[in-house]
mmCIF file of C-alpha atoms in Angstrom:
data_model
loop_
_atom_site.group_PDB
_atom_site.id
_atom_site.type_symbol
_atom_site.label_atom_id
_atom_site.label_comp_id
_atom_site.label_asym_id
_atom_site.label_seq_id
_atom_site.Cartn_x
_atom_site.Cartn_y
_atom_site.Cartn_z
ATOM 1 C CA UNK B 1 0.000 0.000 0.000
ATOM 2 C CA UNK B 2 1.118 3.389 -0.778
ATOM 3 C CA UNK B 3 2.323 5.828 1.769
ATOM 4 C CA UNK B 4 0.221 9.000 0.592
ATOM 5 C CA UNK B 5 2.291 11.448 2.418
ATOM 6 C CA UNK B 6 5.550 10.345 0.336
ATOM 7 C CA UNK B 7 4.592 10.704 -3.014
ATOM 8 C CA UNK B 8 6.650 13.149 -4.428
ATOM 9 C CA UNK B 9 9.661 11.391 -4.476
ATOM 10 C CA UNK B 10 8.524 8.420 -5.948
ATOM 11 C CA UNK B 11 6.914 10.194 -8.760
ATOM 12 C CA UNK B 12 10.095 12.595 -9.083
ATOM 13 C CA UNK B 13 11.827 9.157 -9.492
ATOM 14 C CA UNK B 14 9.420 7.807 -12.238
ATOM 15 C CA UNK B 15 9.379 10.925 -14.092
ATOM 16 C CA UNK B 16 13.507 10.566 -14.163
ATOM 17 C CA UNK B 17 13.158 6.425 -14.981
ATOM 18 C CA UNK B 18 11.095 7.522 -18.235
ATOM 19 C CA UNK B 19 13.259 10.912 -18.920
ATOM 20 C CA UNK B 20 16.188 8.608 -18.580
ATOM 21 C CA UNK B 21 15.364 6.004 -21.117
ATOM 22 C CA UNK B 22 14.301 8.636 -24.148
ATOM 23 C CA UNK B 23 16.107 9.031 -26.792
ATOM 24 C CA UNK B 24 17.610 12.689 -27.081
ATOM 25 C CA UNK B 25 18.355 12.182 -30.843
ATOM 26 C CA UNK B 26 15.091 11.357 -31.390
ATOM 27 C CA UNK B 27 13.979 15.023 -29.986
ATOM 28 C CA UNK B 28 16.831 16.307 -32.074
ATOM 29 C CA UNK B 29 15.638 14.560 -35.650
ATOM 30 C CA UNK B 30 12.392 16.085 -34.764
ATOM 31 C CA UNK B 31 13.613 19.342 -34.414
ATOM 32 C CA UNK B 32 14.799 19.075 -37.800
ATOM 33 C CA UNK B 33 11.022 18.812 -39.659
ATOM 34 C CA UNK B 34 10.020 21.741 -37.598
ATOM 35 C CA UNK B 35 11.072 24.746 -39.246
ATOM 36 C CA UNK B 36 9.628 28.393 -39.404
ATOM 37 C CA UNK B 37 8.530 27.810 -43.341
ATOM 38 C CA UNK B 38 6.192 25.095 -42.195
ATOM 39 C CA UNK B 39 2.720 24.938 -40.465
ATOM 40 C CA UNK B 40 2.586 22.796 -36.994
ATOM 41 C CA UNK B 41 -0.487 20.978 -36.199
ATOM 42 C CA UNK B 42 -0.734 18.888 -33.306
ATOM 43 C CA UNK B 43 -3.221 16.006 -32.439
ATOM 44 C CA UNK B 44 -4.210 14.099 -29.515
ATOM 45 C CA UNK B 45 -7.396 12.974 -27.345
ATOM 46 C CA UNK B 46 -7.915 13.341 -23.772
ATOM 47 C CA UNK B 47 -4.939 14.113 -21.769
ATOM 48 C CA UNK B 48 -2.762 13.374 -24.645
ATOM 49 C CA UNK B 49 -4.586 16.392 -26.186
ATOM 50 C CA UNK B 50 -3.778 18.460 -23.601
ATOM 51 C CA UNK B 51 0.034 17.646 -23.940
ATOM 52 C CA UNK B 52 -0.244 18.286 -27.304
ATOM 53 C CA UNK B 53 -2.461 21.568 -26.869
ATOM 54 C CA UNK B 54 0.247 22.813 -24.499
ATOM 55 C CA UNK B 55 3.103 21.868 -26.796
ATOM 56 C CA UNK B 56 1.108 24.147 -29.520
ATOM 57 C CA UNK B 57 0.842 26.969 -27.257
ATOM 58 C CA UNK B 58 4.618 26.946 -26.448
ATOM 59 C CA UNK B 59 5.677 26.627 -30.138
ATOM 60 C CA UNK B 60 3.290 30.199 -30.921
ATOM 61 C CA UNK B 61 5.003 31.594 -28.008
ATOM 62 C CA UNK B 62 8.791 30.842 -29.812
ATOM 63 C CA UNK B 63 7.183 32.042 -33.417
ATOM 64 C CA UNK B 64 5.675 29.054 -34.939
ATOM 65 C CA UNK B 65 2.453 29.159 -36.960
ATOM 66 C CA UNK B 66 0.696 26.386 -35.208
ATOM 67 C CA UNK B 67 -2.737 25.007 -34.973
ATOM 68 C CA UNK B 68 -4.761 21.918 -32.837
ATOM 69 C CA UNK B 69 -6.317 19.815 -34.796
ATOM 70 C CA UNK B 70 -10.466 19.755 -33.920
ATOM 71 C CA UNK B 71 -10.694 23.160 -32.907
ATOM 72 C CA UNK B 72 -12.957 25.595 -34.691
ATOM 73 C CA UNK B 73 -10.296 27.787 -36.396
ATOM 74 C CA UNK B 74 -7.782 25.336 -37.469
ATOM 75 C CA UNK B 75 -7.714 25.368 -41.517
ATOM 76 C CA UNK B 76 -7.047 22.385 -43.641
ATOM 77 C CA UNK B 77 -3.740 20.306 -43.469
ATOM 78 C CA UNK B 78 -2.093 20.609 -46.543
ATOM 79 C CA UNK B 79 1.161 18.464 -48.295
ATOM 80 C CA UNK B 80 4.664 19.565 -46.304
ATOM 81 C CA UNK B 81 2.796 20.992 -43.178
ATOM 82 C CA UNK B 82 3.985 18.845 -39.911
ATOM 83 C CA UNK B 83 1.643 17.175 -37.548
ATOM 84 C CA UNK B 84 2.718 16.213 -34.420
ATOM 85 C CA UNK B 85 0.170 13.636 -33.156
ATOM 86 C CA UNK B 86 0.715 12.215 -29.489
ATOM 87 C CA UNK B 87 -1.105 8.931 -28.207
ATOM 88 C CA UNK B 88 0.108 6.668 -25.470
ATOM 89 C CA UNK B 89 -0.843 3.498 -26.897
ATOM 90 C CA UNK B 90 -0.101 4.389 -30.461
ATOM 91 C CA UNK B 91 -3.756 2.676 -30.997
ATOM 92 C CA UNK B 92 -6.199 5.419 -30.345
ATOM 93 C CA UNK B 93 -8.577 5.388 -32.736
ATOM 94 C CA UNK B 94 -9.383 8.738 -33.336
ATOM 95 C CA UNK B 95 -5.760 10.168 -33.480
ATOM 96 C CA UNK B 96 -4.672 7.102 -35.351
ATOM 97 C CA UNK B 97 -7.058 8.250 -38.039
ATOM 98 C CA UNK B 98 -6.962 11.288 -38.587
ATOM 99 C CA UNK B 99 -3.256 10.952 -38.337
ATOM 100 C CA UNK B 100 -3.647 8.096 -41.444
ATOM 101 C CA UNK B 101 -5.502 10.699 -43.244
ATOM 102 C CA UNK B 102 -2.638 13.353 -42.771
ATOM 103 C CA UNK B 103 -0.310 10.953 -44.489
ATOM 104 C CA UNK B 104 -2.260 10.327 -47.267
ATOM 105 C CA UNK B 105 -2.171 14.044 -47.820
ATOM 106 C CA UNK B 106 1.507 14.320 -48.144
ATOM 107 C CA UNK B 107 2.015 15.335 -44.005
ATOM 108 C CA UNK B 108 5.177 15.031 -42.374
ATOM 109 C CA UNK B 109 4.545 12.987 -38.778
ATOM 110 C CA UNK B 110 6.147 13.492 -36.214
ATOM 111 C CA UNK B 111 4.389 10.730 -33.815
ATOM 112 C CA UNK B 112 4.803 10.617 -30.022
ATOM 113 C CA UNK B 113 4.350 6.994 -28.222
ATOM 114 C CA UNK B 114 5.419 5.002 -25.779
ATOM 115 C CA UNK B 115 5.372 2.387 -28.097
ATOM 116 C CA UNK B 116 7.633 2.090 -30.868
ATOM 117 C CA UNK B 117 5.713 -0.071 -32.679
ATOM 118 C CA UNK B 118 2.716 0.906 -32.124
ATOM 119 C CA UNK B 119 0.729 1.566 -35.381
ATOM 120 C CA UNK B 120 0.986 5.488 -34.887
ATOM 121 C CA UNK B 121 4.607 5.338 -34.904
ATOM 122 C CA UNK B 122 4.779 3.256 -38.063
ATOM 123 C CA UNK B 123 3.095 5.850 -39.823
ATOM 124 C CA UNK B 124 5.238 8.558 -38.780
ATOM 125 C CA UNK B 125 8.697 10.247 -40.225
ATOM 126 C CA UNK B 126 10.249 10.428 -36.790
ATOM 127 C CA UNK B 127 9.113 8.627 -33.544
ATOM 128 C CA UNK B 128 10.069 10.264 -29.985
ATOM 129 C CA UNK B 129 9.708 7.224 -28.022
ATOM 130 C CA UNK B 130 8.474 8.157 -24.586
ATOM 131 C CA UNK B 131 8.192 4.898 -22.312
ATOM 132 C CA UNK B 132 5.883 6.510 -19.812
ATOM 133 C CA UNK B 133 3.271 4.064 -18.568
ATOM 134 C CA UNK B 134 -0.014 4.289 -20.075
ATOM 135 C CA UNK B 135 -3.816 3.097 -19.728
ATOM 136 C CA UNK B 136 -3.028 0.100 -21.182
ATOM 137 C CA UNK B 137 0.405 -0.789 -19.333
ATOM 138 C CA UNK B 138 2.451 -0.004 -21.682
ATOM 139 C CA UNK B 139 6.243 1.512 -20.681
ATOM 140 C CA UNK B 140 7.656 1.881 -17.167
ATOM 141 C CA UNK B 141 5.319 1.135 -14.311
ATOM 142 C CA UNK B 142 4.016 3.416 -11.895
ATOM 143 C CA UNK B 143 2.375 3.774 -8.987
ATOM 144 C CA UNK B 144 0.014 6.900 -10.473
ATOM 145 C CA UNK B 145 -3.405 6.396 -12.144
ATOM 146 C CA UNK B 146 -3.929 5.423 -15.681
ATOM 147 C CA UNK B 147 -1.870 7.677 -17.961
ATOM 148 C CA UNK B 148 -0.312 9.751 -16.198
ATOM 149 C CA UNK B 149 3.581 8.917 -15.889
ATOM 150 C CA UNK B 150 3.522 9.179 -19.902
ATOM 151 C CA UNK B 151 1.497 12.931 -19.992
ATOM 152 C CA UNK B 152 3.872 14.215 -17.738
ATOM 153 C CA UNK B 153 7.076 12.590 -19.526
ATOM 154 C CA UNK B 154 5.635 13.887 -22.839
ATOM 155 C CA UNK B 155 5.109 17.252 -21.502
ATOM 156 C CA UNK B 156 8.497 17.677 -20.246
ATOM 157 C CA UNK B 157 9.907 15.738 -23.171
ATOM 158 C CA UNK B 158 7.975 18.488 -25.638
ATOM 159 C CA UNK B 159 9.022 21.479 -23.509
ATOM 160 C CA UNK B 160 12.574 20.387 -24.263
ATOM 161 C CA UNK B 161 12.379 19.919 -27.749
ATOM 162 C CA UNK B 162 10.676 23.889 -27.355
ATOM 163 C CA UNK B 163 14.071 25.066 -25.827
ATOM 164 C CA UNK B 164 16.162 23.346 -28.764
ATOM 165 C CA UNK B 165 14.016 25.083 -30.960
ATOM 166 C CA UNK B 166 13.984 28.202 -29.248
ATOM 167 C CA UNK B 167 18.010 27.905 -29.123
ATOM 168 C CA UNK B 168 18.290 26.781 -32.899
ATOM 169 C CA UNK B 169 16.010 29.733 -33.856
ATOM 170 C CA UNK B 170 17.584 32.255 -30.762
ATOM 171 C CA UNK B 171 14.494 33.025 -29.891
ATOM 172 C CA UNK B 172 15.344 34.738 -26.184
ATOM 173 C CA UNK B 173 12.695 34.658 -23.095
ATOM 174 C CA UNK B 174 12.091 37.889 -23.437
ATOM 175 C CA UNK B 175 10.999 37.329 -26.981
ATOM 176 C CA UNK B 176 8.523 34.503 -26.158
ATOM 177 C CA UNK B 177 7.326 36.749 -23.522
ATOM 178 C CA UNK B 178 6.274 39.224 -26.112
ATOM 179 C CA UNK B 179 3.532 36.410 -27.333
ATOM 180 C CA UNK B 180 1.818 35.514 -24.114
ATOM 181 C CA UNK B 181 -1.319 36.233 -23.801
ATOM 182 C CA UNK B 182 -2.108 39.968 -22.638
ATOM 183 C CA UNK B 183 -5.649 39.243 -21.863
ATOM 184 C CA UNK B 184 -5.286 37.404 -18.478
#
């Protein structure tokens, strides 16, 4: 049974079990289809999504024209735009088909999974391999509910790849700042 005044260590440790076993030149080749000339949409359902949704708001704040997939505003995915489409599993049904559809159309993938065989991260042009446990018991095991070593692996795991970019691109703190929101 778990002590529930003593978590934060053991979760600080899963965290740095996942962080740990991902691949850093995997970030790095995914840097590489992100570029300034390209549009960035990103995919993902339920707390997935919200990963992704962050990662999208980070990327506007370092200059990227970015969009979420399934919200209102988001225009059509066109041949040589990006999407970065994040699922646990690699099986969800929704992402996996929609991202299927993007790849038909001539999308570059970047696919985020704890599996790297998963069918999401065959249909991809670079895999960041997060081995964060999921729903399903996939990746490293943990002691927290359902998803939730993998979301917060993936979000740290995006932020990163954010700071490369922001470094490639010398895009300062200050800078980012400029984008936040001003209507808080």
């Amino acid at each position: 049974m778990l002590d529930s005044k003593h978590l934060i260590k053991p979760v600080l440790a899963e965290i740095n079990t996942v962080l740990n076993k991902v691949n850093e030149a995997e970030i790095d080749q995914a840097a590489t289809l992100i570029t300034k000339n390209k549009r960035i949409f990103v995919l993902g359902s339920g707390r997935s999504g919200f990963m992704a949704k962050s990662f999208a708001m980070r990327l506007m704040h370092i200059g990227y024209q970015v969009f979420v997939i399934g919200e209102t505003i988001t225009p059509s995915i066109q041949p040589h735009d990006v999407l970065v489409s994040v699922s646990g599993s690699g099986k969800t049904s929704s992402v996996l088909e929609l991202t299927e559809k993007a790849t038909k159309n001539g999308v570059e993938i970047i696919a985020v999974s704890s599996n790297a065989s998963s069918p999401l991260a065959k249909l991809a042009k670079q895999v960041i391999v997060v081995p964060g446990a999921t729903k399903n018991g996939d990746g490293v095991e943990s002691i927290q509910l359902l998803s939730s070593l993998f979301d917060q692996s993936v979000h740290i795991v995006l932020d990163i790849l954010c700071l490369k970019l922001s470094i490639r691109d010398e895009v300062s703190n200050g800078a980012a700042k400029k984008q936040h929101s001003n209507m808080e």
